[in-house]
Amino acid sequence: MADTENPAAGTPRRTRADAARNARRLVAAAKELFDAHGPDAALDDIAKRAGVGNATLYRHFPTRSELLAAVYADEVAALCEKGTALAQAPTPPAEALFVWLGAFIEHVADKRPLALAATHDAAHQRTELFDRWHRGLRAAAEPLLIRAQAAGAVRRTVTTDDLLAVAGGLCIAGGSADEGRRLLGLVREGLEVPTNIAPDSALDTA
């Protein structure tokens, strides 16, 4: 009733909705330009593509690092959600694990410059944000590994940290997502329990 009688009563709600919409536009525009030109893409161009003024950009994201973090957070969240979905899907445990690792490799290979810019300081030291996102990715990978090990498909000596370290290294060694995935196929042969060995005797093989 009060909103009907007072036209101004709905203004704060509309303002918040407009602000949220502008933030989403800025993140979407930043993602496009960061993907195309790297983390040093011009902020003025990002504001222009989002259809907002520079003042709006800086009001939402006072620094380039904050905008980078907002863009990269969506990428990390999507990868974590994929891990959760695979862990709950009827996909064979080993296949689910390596599908996710393939997605992780593609993510790191394609987004490495963006990740470094968003999660490292001027001295190239890892920030708390990096540690938080790493914990999230670790939490996504761990249930997949546990399921694969419980099914007797992956050696029990392998840890989640081993997997992420190896996958990250494959991205660097391979130089591209395609090469990283190819190398992952080779690594998979060493991580999986051979099918001609009884699971009880093979699970603890180094």
Tab-separated table of N, CA, C and O in Angstrom, residues 53-176:
chain	number	residue	atom	x	y	z
A	53	GLY	N	29.212	4.173	-17.925
A	53	GLY	CA	30.295	5.137	-17.850
A	53	GLY	C	31.444	4.626	-17.000
A	53	GLY	O	31.308	3.677	-16.228
A	54	ASN	N	32.596	5.297	-17.131
A	54	ASN	CA	33.760	4.901	-16.341
A	54	ASN	C	33.493	5.003	-14.844
A	54	ASN	O	33.995	4.193	-14.055
A	55	ALA	N	32.695	6.000	-14.452
A	55	ALA	CA	32.403	6.175	-13.023
A	55	ALA	C	31.672	4.950	-12.467
A	55	ALA	O	31.931	4.510	-11.340
A	56	THR	N	30.770	4.386	-13.277
A	56	THR	CA	30.048	3.192	-12.848
A	56	THR	C	31.000	2.006	-12.712
A	56	THR	O	30.909	1.222	-11.764
A	57	LEU	N	31.912	1.892	-13.668
A	57	LEU	CA	32.902	0.817	-13.596
A	57	LEU	C	33.702	0.897	-12.297
A	57	LEU	O	33.823	-0.095	-11.557
A	58	TYR	N	34.223	2.076	-11.999
A	58	TYR	CA	35.080	2.215	-10.812
A	58	TYR	C	34.276	2.158	-9.513
A	58	TYR	O	34.840	1.827	-8.466
A	59	ARG	N	33.004	2.461	-9.594
A	59	ARG	CA	32.171	2.341	-8.396
A	59	ARG	C	32.002	0.855	-8.023
A	59	ARG	O	32.020	0.504	-6.847
A	60	HIS	N	31.844	0.019	-9.028
A	60	HIS	CA	31.688	-1.417	-8.771
A	60	HIS	C	33.034	-2.106	-8.549
A	60	HIS	O	33.151	-2.990	-7.694
A	61	PHE	N	34.027	-1.718	-9.324
A	61	PHE	CA	35.337	-2.370	-9.264
A	61	PHE	C	36.419	-1.291	-9.227
A	61	PHE	O	36.934	-0.878	-10.276
A	62	PRO	N	36.763	-0.833	-8.027
A	62	PRO	CA	37.721	0.281	-7.896
A	62	PRO	C	39.095	-0.007	-8.494
A	62	PRO	O	39.813	0.930	-8.868
A	63	THR	N	39.485	-1.289	-8.585
A	63	THR	CA	40.797	-1.624	-9.139
A	63	THR	C	40.658	-2.698	-10.209
A	63	THR	O	39.673	-3.448	-10.253
A	64	ARG	N	41.663	-2.776	-11.063
A	64	ARG	CA	41.692	-3.818	-12.090
A	64	ARG	C	41.680	-5.205	-11.444
A	64	ARG	O	41.023	-6.129	-11.937
A	65	SER	N	42.408	-5.357	-10.339
A	65	SER	CA	42.477	-6.657	-9.665
A	65	SER	C	41.100	-7.133	-9.226
A	65	SER	O	40.775	-8.330	-9.322
A	66	GLU	N	40.267	-6.211	-8.735
A	66	GLU	CA	38.934	-6.597	-8.289
A	66	GLU	C	38.070	-7.042	-9.463
A	66	GLU	O	37.262	-7.968	-9.341
A	67	LEU	N	38.227	-6.391	-10.602
A	67	LEU	CA	37.480	-6.797	-11.791
A	67	LEU	C	37.975	-8.148	-12.293
A	67	LEU	O	37.175	-9.022	-12.659
A	68	LEU	N	39.282	-8.347	-12.307
A	68	LEU	CA	39.848	-9.633	-12.700
A	68	LEU	C	39.329	-10.753	-11.798
A	68	LEU	O	38.973	-11.828	-12.260
A	69	ALA	N	39.306	-10.472	-10.499
A	69	ALA	CA	38.841	-11.472	-9.543
A	69	ALA	C	37.382	-11.826	-9.791
A	69	ALA	O	36.983	-12.992	-9.698
A	70	ALA	N	36.560	-10.832	-10.115
A	70	ALA	CA	35.140	-11.081	-10.368
A	70	ALA	C	34.958	-11.955	-11.606
A	70	ALA	O	34.110	-12.857	-11.628
A	71	VAL	N	35.754	-11.693	-12.635
A	71	VAL	CA	35.659	-12.494	-13.856
A	71	VAL	C	36.133	-13.914	-13.599
A	71	VAL	O	35.468	-14.893	-13.957
A	72	TYR	N	37.273	-14.047	-12.948
A	72	TYR	CA	37.864	-15.362	-12.755
A	72	TYR	C	37.065	-16.188	-11.752
A	72	TYR	O	37.048	-17.417	-11.831
A	73	ALA	N	36.401	-15.512	-10.816
A	73	ALA	CA	35.588	-16.234	-9.831
A	73	ALA	C	34.505	-17.059	-10.523
A	73	ALA	O	34.196	-18.185	-10.100
A	74	ASP	N	33.910	-16.515	-11.583
A	74	ASP	CA	32.885	-17.247	-12.322
A	74	ASP	C	33.470	-18.515	-12.956
A	74	ASP	O	32.824	-19.566	-12.996
A	75	GLU	N	34.715	-18.390	-13.469
A	75	GLU	CA	35.369	-19.542	-14.084
A	75	GLU	C	35.626	-20.636	-13.045
A	75	GLU	O	35.386	-21.822	-13.296
A	76	VAL	N	36.130	-20.236	-11.885
A	76	VAL	CA	36.426	-21.204	-10.827
A	76	VAL	C	35.136	-21.856	-10.330
A	76	VAL	O	35.075	-23.074	-10.127
A	77	ALA	N	34.097	-21.049	-10.144
A	77	ALA	CA	32.816	-21.582	-9.664
A	77	ALA	C	32.251	-22.609	-10.641
A	77	ALA	O	31.730	-23.658	-10.228
A	78	ALA	N	32.349	-22.335	-11.932
A	78	ALA	CA	31.829	-23.264	-12.939
A	78	ALA	C	32.587	-24.586	-12.894
A	78	ALA	O	31.990	-25.665	-13.027
A	79	LEU	N	33.895	-24.516	-12.692
A	79	LEU	CA	34.686	-25.733	-12.625
A	79	LEU	C	34.346	-26.539	-11.370
A	79	LEU	O	34.258	-27.769	-11.408
A	80	CYS	N	34.146	-25.852	-10.265
A	80	CYS	CA	33.750	-26.538	-9.031
A	80	CYS	C	32.377	-27.188	-9.180
A	80	CYS	O	32.155	-28.324	-8.728
A	81	GLU	N	31.449	-26.483	-9.807
A	81	GLU	CA	30.108	-27.030	-10.020
A	81	GLU	C	30.155	-28.262	-10.927
A	81	GLU	O	29.400	-29.222	-10.726
A	82	LYS	N	31.047	-28.235	-11.911
A	82	LYS	CA	31.194	-29.394	-12.796
A	82	LYS	C	31.670	-30.600	-12.002
A	82	LYS	O	31.197	-31.729	-12.217
A	83	GLY	N	32.589	-30.388	-11.058
A	83	GLY	CA	33.062	-31.481	-10.224
A	83	GLY	C	31.945	-32.073	-9.386
A	83	GLY	O	31.810	-33.304	-9.280
A	84	THR	N	31.125	-31.206	-8.807
A	84	THR	CA	30.000	-31.676	-7.999
A	84	THR	C	29.023	-32.483	-8.841
A	84	THR	O	28.537	-33.548	-8.411
A	85	ALA	N	28.727	-31.994	-10.041
A	85	ALA	CA	27.787	-32.695	-10.926
A	85	ALA	C	28.327	-34.063	-11.329
A	85	ALA	O	27.594	-35.054	-11.347
A	86	LEU	N	29.619	-34.134	-11.639
A	86	LEU	CA	30.210	-35.409	-12.046
A	86	LEU	C	30.227	-36.403	-10.888
A	86	LEU	O	30.033	-37.606	-11.083
A	87	ALA	N	30.456	-35.907	-9.680
A	87	ALA	CA	30.490	-36.787	-8.508
A	87	ALA	C	29.121	-37.401	-8.228
A	87	ALA	O	29.033	-38.477	-7.629
A	88	GLN	N	28.073	-36.732	-8.672
A	88	GLN	CA	26.712	-37.207	-8.414
A	88	GLN	C	26.103	-37.917	-9.625
A	88	GLN	O	25.003	-38.466	-9.538
A	89	ALA	N	26.818	-37.912	-10.730
A	89	ALA	CA	26.299	-38.517	-11.960
A	89	ALA	C	26.592	-40.020	-11.988
A	89	ALA	O	27.459	-40.509	-11.269
A	90	PRO	N	25.865	-40.775	-12.830
A	90	PRO	CA	26.108	-42.217	-12.934
A	90	PRO	C	27.346	-42.559	-13.764
A	90	PRO	O	27.588	-43.736	-14.061
A	91	THR	N	28.125	-41.571	-14.143
A	91	THR	CA	29.345	-41.799	-14.915
A	91	THR	C	30.299	-42.711	-14.136
A	91	THR	O	30.442	-42.547	-12.922
A	92	PRO	N	30.951	-43.661	-14.776
A	92	PRO	CA	31.933	-44.496	-14.075
A	92	PRO	C	32.944	-43.633	-13.325
A	92	PRO	O	33.399	-42.608	-13.851
A	93	PRO	N	33.292	-43.988	-12.084
A	93	PRO	CA	34.123	-43.122	-11.243
A	93	PRO	C	35.426	-42.650	-11.875
A	93	PRO	O	35.760	-41.464	-11.793
A	94	ALA	N	36.176	-43.552	-12.494
A	94	ALA	CA	37.441	-43.142	-13.103
A	94	ALA	C	37.204	-42.170	-14.251
A	94	ALA	O	37.924	-41.178	-14.414
A	95	GLU	N	36.174	-42.450	-15.046
A	95	GLU	CA	35.863	-41.563	-16.181
A	95	GLU	C	35.474	-40.181	-15.680
A	95	GLU	O	35.904	-39.163	-16.230
A	96	ALA	N	34.653	-40.128	-14.628
A	96	ALA	CA	34.243	-38.837	-14.070
A	96	ALA	C	35.450	-38.045	-13.589
A	96	ALA	O	35.562	-36.836	-13.825
A	97	LEU	N	36.376	-38.731	-12.920
A	97	LEU	CA	37.576	-38.058	-12.422
A	97	LEU	C	38.390	-37.459	-13.558
A	97	LEU	O	38.791	-36.284	-13.499
A	98	PHE	N	38.608	-38.233	-14.600
A	98	PHE	CA	39.475	-37.745	-15.676
A	98	PHE	C	38.765	-36.754	-16.598
A	98	PHE	O	39.422	-35.919	-17.227
A	99	VAL	N	37.455	-36.831	-16.672
A	99	VAL	CA	36.710	-35.782	-17.383
A	99	VAL	C	36.917	-34.442	-16.673
A	99	VAL	O	37.169	-33.411	-17.301
A	100	TRP	N	36.819	-34.473	-15.338
A	100	TRP	CA	37.008	-33.233	-14.582
A	100	TRP	C	38.444	-32.736	-14.696
A	100	TRP	O	38.684	-31.538	-14.869
A	101	LEU	N	39.413	-33.622	-14.614
A	101	LEU	CA	40.812	-33.210	-14.757
A	101	LEU	C	41.066	-32.603	-16.131
A	101	LEU	O	41.829	-31.645	-16.261
A	102	GLY	N	40.411	-33.151	-17.162
A	102	GLY	CA	40.536	-32.562	-18.492
A	102	GLY	C	39.988	-31.153	-18.527
A	102	GLY	O	40.578	-30.250	-19.141
A	103	ALA	N	38.849	-30.941	-17.840
A	103	ALA	CA	38.270	-29.596	-17.774
A	103	ALA	C	39.176	-28.666	-16.979
A	103	ALA	O	39.336	-27.484	-17.323
A	104	PHE	N	39.786	-29.185	-15.922
A	104	PHE	CA	40.720	-28.392	-15.123
A	104	PHE	C	41.917	-27.961	-15.966
A	104	PHE	O	42.337	-26.796	-15.927
A	105	ILE	N	42.460	-28.874	-16.752
A	105	ILE	CA	43.602	-28.559	-17.608
A	105	ILE	C	43.230	-27.497	-18.634
A	105	ILE	O	43.980	-26.546	-18.880
A	106	GLU	N	42.067	-27.653	-19.244
A	106	GLU	CA	41.620	-26.652	-20.226
A	106	GLU	C	41.455	-25.289	-19.566
A	106	GLU	O	41.862	-24.260	-20.119
A	107	HIS	N	40.890	-25.285	-18.381
A	107	HIS	CA	40.679	-24.051	-17.624
A	107	HIS	C	42.008	-23.370	-17.336
A	107	HIS	O	42.186	-22.178	-17.601
A	108	VAL	N	42.977	-24.114	-16.804
A	108	VAL	CA	44.269	-23.517	-16.442
A	108	VAL	C	45.029	-23.067	-17.684
A	108	VAL	O	45.601	-21.974	-17.711
A	109	ALA	N	45.027	-23.896	-18.720
A	109	ALA	CA	45.768	-23.564	-19.929
A	109	ALA	C	45.223	-22.311	-20.596
A	109	ALA	O	45.988	-21.445	-21.048
A	110	ASP	N	43.906	-22.195	-20.641
A	110	ASP	CA	43.287	-21.057	-21.328
A	110	ASP	C	43.276	-19.794	-20.483
A	110	ASP	O	43.283	-18.683	-21.019
A	111	LYS	N	43.242	-19.953	-19.145
A	111	LYS	CA	43.054	-18.802	-18.268
A	111	LYS	C	44.282	-18.472	-17.425
A	111	LYS	O	44.185	-17.661	-16.507
A	112	ARG	N	45.410	-19.088	-17.711
A	112	ARG	CA	46.582	-18.902	-16.854
A	112	ARG	C	46.952	-17.433	-16.654
A	112	ARG	O	47.159	-16.989	-15.522
A	113	PRO	N	47.062	-16.614	-17.722
A	113	PRO	CA	47.421	-15.199	-17.498
A	113	PRO	C	46.386	-14.470	-16.635
A	113	PRO	O	46.744	-13.659	-15.774
A	114	LEU	N	45.113	-14.789	-16.859
A	114	LEU	CA	44.051	-14.167	-16.075
A	114	LEU	C	44.143	-14.604	-14.618
A	114	LEU	O	44.014	-13.784	-13.700
A	115	ALA	N	44.408	-15.892	-14.406
A	115	ALA	CA	44.521	-16.409	-13.038
A	115	ALA	C	45.684	-15.760	-12.305
A	115	ALA	O	45.568	-15.375	-11.138
A	116	LEU	N	46.809	-15.642	-12.970
A	116	LEU	CA	47.982	-15.043	-12.326
A	116	LEU	C	47.728	-13.583	-11.980
A	116	LEU	O	48.099	-13.113	-10.902
A	117	ALA	N	47.080	-12.864	-12.890
A	117	ALA	CA	46.809	-11.449	-12.635
A	117	ALA	C	45.807	-11.266	-11.501
A	117	ALA	O	45.891	-10.303	-10.736
A	118	ALA	N	44.866	-12.187	-11.387
A	118	ALA	CA	43.816	-12.047	-10.377
A	118	ALA	C	44.261	-12.504	-8.995
A	118	ALA	O	43.733	-12.032	-7.989
A	119	THR	N	45.206	-13.415	-8.943
A	119	THR	CA	45.513	-14.059	-7.657
A	119	THR	C	46.948	-13.878	-7.185
A	119	THR	O	47.349	-14.489	-6.191
A	120	HIS	N	47.742	-13.058	-7.866
A	120	HIS	CA	49.111	-12.783	-7.445
A	120	HIS	C	49.308	-11.279	-7.293
A	120	HIS	O	48.727	-10.488	-8.031
A	121	ASP	N	50.122	-10.903	-6.330
A	121	ASP	CA	50.351	-9.486	-6.097
A	121	ASP	C	51.470	-8.965	-7.000
A	121	ASP	O	51.973	-9.693	-7.875
A	122	ALA	N	51.861	-7.700	-6.787
A	122	ALA	CA	52.860	-7.075	-7.653
A	122	ALA	C	54.196	-7.796	-7.609
A	122	ALA	O	54.985	-7.729	-8.557
A	123	ALA	N	54.479	-8.480	-6.510
A	123	ALA	CA	55.732	-9.228	-6.375
A	123	ALA	C	55.578	-10.665	-6.850
A	123	ALA	O	56.451	-11.502	-6.612
A	124	HIS	N	54.441	-10.961	-7.514
A	124	HIS	CA	54.148	-12.294	-8.056
A	124	HIS	C	54.000	-13.344	-6.961
A	124	HIS	O	54.215	-14.532	-7.197
A	125	GLN	N	53.627	-12.901	-5.765
A	125	GLN	CA	53.352	-13.821	-4.670
A	125	GLN	C	51.860	-14.180	-4.672
A	125	GLN	O	51.014	-13.344	-4.978
A	126	ARG	N	51.551	-15.414	-4.319
A	126	ARG	CA	50.159	-15.841	-4.276
A	126	ARG	C	49.424	-15.108	-3.157
A	126	ARG	O	49.941	-14.954	-2.058
A	127	THR	N	48.211	-14.693	-3.464
A	127	THR	CA	47.402	-13.980	-2.480
A	127	THR	C	46.445	-14.942	-1.778
A	127	THR	O	46.320	-16.114	-2.144
A	128	GLU	N	45.747	-14.424	-0.761
A	128	GLU	CA	44.756	-15.227	-0.050
A	128	GLU	C	43.657	-15.688	-0.996
A	128	GLU	O	43.097	-16.774	-0.826
A	129	LEU	N	43.362	-14.879	-2.011
A	129	LEU	CA	42.340	-15.249	-2.991
A	129	LEU	C	42.749	-16.513	-3.724
A	129	LEU	O	41.927	-17.415	-3.952
A	130	PHE	N	44.023	-16.620	-4.103
A	130	PHE	CA	44.515	-17.828	-4.765
A	130	PHE	C	44.304	-19.042	-3.864
A	130	PHE	O	43.821	-20.090	-4.302
A	131	ASP	N	44.664	-18.907	-2.600
A	131	ASP	CA	44.528	-20.030	-1.665
A	131	ASP	C	43.065	-20.437	-1.510
A	131	ASP	O	42.758	-21.631	-1.437
A	132	ARG	N	42.165	-19.446	-1.469
A	132	ARG	CA	40.746	-19.756	-1.316
A	132	ARG	C	40.219	-20.507	-2.527
A	132	ARG	O	39.484	-21.499	-2.390
A	133	TRP	N	40.582	-20.067	-3.721
A	133	TRP	CA	40.117	-20.750	-4.918
A	133	TRP	C	40.752	-22.130	-5.048
A	133	TRP	O	40.111	-23.081	-5.499
A	134	HIS	N	42.010	-22.252	-4.633
A	134	HIS	CA	42.656	-23.556	-4.676
A	134	HIS	C	41.932	-24.534	-3.748
A	134	HIS	O	41.731	-25.702	-4.094
A	135	ARG	N	41.539	-24.048	-2.588
A	135	ARG	CA	40.792	-24.909	-1.669
A	135	ARG	C	39.468	-25.350	-2.288
A	135	ARG	O	39.026	-26.493	-2.118
A	136	GLY	N	38.819	-24.445	-3.020
A	136	GLY	CA	37.564	-24.795	-3.682
A	136	GLY	C	37.763	-25.862	-4.749
A	136	GLY	O	36.964	-26.810	-4.855
A	137	LEU	N	38.816	-25.734	-5.545
A	137	LEU	CA	39.097	-26.727	-6.586
A	137	LEU	C	39.487	-28.068	-5.963
A	137	LEU	O	39.111	-29.135	-6.456
A	138	ARG	N	40.217	-28.003	-4.880
A	138	ARG	CA	40.602	-29.228	-4.187
A	138	ARG	C	39.359	-29.952	-3.654
A	138	ARG	O	39.252	-31.186	-3.745
A	139	ALA	N	38.428	-29.166	-3.104
A	139	ALA	CA	37.190	-29.744	-2.579
A	139	ALA	C	36.356	-30.369	-3.695
A	139	ALA	O	35.603	-31.323	-3.463
A	140	ALA	N	36.462	-29.834	-4.917
A	140	ALA	CA	35.729	-30.400	-6.049
A	140	ALA	C	36.374	-31.696	-6.535
A	140	ALA	O	35.684	-32.644	-6.930
A	141	ALA	N	37.699	-31.753	-6.493
A	141	ALA	CA	38.411	-32.919	-7.019
A	141	ALA	C	38.395	-34.100	-6.055
A	141	ALA	O	38.361	-35.262	-6.489
A	142	GLU	N	38.419	-33.816	-4.767
A	142	GLU	CA	38.598	-34.885	-3.785
A	142	GLU	C	37.506	-35.960	-3.829
A	142	GLU	O	37.821	-37.160	-3.824
A	143	PRO	N	36.212	-35.595	-3.869
A	143	PRO	CA	35.186	-36.654	-3.933
A	143	PRO	C	35.312	-37.521	-5.182
A	143	PRO	O	35.028	-38.727	-5.134
A	144	LEU	N	35.736	-36.924	-6.284
A	144	LEU	CA	35.913	-37.695	-7.519
A	144	LEU	C	37.040	-38.714	-7.357
A	144	LEU	O	36.915	-39.865	-7.797
A	145	LEU	N	38.126	-38.297	-6.741
A	145	LEU	CA	39.240	-39.218	-6.516
A	145	LEU	C	38.835	-40.327	-5.553
A	145	LEU	O	39.136	-41.508	-5.785
A	146	ILE	N	38.160	-39.970	-4.473
A	146	ILE	CA	37.755	-40.970	-3.472
A	146	ILE	C	36.849	-42.023	-4.108
A	146	ILE	O	36.988	-43.230	-3.863
A	147	ARG	N	35.906	-41.583	-4.945
A	147	ARG	CA	35.009	-42.531	-5.625
A	147	ARG	C	35.793	-43.467	-6.534
A	147	ARG	O	35.539	-44.680	-6.579
A	148	ALA	N	36.758	-42.901	-7.275
A	148	ALA	CA	37.542	-43.729	-8.195
A	148	ALA	C	38.401	-44.726	-7.421
A	148	ALA	O	38.558	-45.887	-7.833
A	149	GLN	N	38.944	-44.302	-6.293
A	149	GLN	CA	39.750	-45.213	-5.478
A	149	GLN	C	38.878	-46.284	-4.827
A	149	GLN	O	39.262	-47.447	-4.762
A	150	ALA	N	37.702	-45.892	-4.354
A	150	ALA	CA	36.800	-46.862	-3.726
A	150	ALA	C	36.334	-47.920	-4.727
A	150	ALA	O	36.060	-49.070	-4.353
A	151	ALA	N	36.260	-47.518	-6.000
A	151	ALA	CA	35.850	-48.470	-7.047
A	151	ALA	C	37.018	-49.345	-7.500
A	151	ALA	O	36.838	-50.220	-8.355
A	152	GLY	N	38.205	-49.117	-6.919
A	152	GLY	CA	39.370	-49.898	-7.313
A	152	GLY	C	39.939	-49.507	-8.649
A	152	GLY	O	40.667	-50.267	-9.285
A	153	ALA	N	39.625	-48.284	-9.123
A	153	ALA	CA	40.056	-47.858	-10.448
A	153	ALA	C	41.320	-47.007	-10.429
A	153	ALA	O	42.012	-46.908	-11.445
A	154	VAL	N	41.605	-46.372	-9.296
A	154	VAL	CA	42.780	-45.505	-9.183
A	154	VAL	C	43.551	-45.881	-7.926
A	154	VAL	O	42.960	-46.194	-6.892
A	155	ARG	N	44.851	-45.839	-8.008
A	155	ARG	CA	45.704	-46.249	-6.898
A	155	ARG	C	45.450	-45.404	-5.655
A	155	ARG	O	45.320	-44.194	-5.733
A	156	ARG	N	45.442	-46.068	-4.505
A	156	ARG	CA	45.150	-45.374	-3.255
A	156	ARG	C	46.291	-44.476	-2.796
A	156	ARG	O	46.102	-43.630	-1.910
A	157	THR	N	47.474	-44.646	-3.341
A	157	THR	CA	48.597	-43.806	-2.953
A	157	THR	C	48.505	-42.400	-3.549
A	157	THR	O	49.223	-41.500	-3.137
A	158	VAL	N	47.623	-42.220	-4.512
A	158	VAL	CA	47.457	-40.909	-5.157
A	158	VAL	C	46.628	-39.997	-4.255
A	158	VAL	O	45.601	-40.414	-3.710
A	159	THR	N	47.059	-38.749	-4.095
A	159	THR	CA	46.317	-37.774	-3.302
A	159	THR	C	45.717	-36.706	-4.202
A	159	THR	O	46.120	-36.557	-5.368
A	160	THR	N	44.786	-35.958	-3.650
A	160	THR	CA	44.170	-34.864	-4.410
A	160	THR	C	45.215	-33.823	-4.790
A	160	THR	O	45.216	-33.309	-5.917
A	161	ASP	N	46.103	-33.507	-3.866
A	161	ASP	CA	47.163	-32.541	-4.175
A	161	ASP	C	48.064	-33.061	-5.289
A	161	ASP	O	48.524	-32.275	-6.131
A	162	ASP	N	48.318	-34.378	-5.301
A	162	ASP	CA	49.095	-34.963	-6.402
A	162	ASP	C	48.416	-34.678	-7.742
A	162	ASP	O	49.055	-34.249	-8.708
A	163	LEU	N	47.101	-34.932	-7.780
A	163	LEU	CA	46.358	-34.760	-9.026
A	163	LEU	C	46.424	-33.328	-9.533
A	163	LEU	O	46.686	-33.078	-10.715
A	164	LEU	N	46.160	-32.367	-8.639
A	164	LEU	CA	46.153	-30.968	-9.059
A	164	LEU	C	47.545	-30.509	-9.470
A	164	LEU	O	47.695	-29.735	-10.425
A	165	ALA	N	48.565	-30.987	-8.756
A	165	ALA	CA	49.936	-30.603	-9.110
A	165	ALA	C	50.314	-31.165	-10.476
A	165	ALA	O	50.913	-30.459	-11.313
A	166	VAL	N	49.965	-32.432	-10.706
A	166	VAL	CA	50.276	-33.048	-11.996
A	166	VAL	C	49.513	-32.360	-13.124
A	166	VAL	O	50.075	-32.044	-14.174
A	167	ALA	N	48.204	-32.116	-12.903
A	167	ALA	CA	47.394	-31.471	-13.944
A	167	ALA	C	47.907	-30.078	-14.253
A	167	ALA	O	47.992	-29.679	-15.422
A	168	GLY	N	48.256	-29.316	-13.205
A	168	GLY	CA	48.809	-27.985	-13.433
A	168	GLY	C	50.128	-28.047	-14.176
A	168	GLY	O	50.398	-27.231	-15.071
A	169	GLY	N	50.952	-29.022	-13.834
A	169	GLY	CA	52.228	-29.180	-14.531
A	169	GLY	C	52.052	-29.552	-15.988
A	169	GLY	O	52.826	-29.116	-16.851
A	170	LEU	N	51.042	-30.359	-16.271
A	170	LEU	CA	50.782	-30.738	-17.661
A	170	LEU	C	50.410	-29.527	-18.500
A	170	LEU	O	50.762	-29.442	-19.679
A	171	CYS	N	49.691	-28.583	-17.891
A	171	CYS	CA	49.322	-27.365	-18.616
A	171	CYS	C	50.570	-26.581	-19.007
A	171	CYS	O	50.692	-26.072	-20.127
A	172	ILE	N	51.495	-26.473	-18.058
A	172	ILE	CA	52.721	-25.711	-18.316
A	172	ILE	C	53.594	-26.444	-19.329
A	172	ILE	O	54.116	-25.850	-20.277
A	173	ALA	N	53.749	-27.771	-19.137
A	173	ALA	CA	54.597	-28.553	-20.034
A	173	ALA	C	54.005	-28.633	-21.435
A	173	ALA	O	54.721	-28.554	-22.438
A	174	GLY	N	52.681	-28.775	-21.493
A	174	GLY	CA	52.042	-28.923	-22.792
A	174	GLY	C	51.953	-27.627	-23.578
A	174	GLY	O	52.040	-27.620	-24.797
A	175	GLY	N	51.748	-26.526	-22.862
A	175	GLY	CA	51.677	-25.233	-23.534
A	175	GLY	C	50.330	-24.913	-24.138
A	175	GLY	O	50.094	-23.797	-24.570
A	176	SER	N	49.422	-25.877	-24.186
A	176	SER	CA	48.077	-25.638	-24.714
A	176	SER	C	47.130	-26.633	-24.072
A	176	SER	O	47.554	-27.671	-23.536
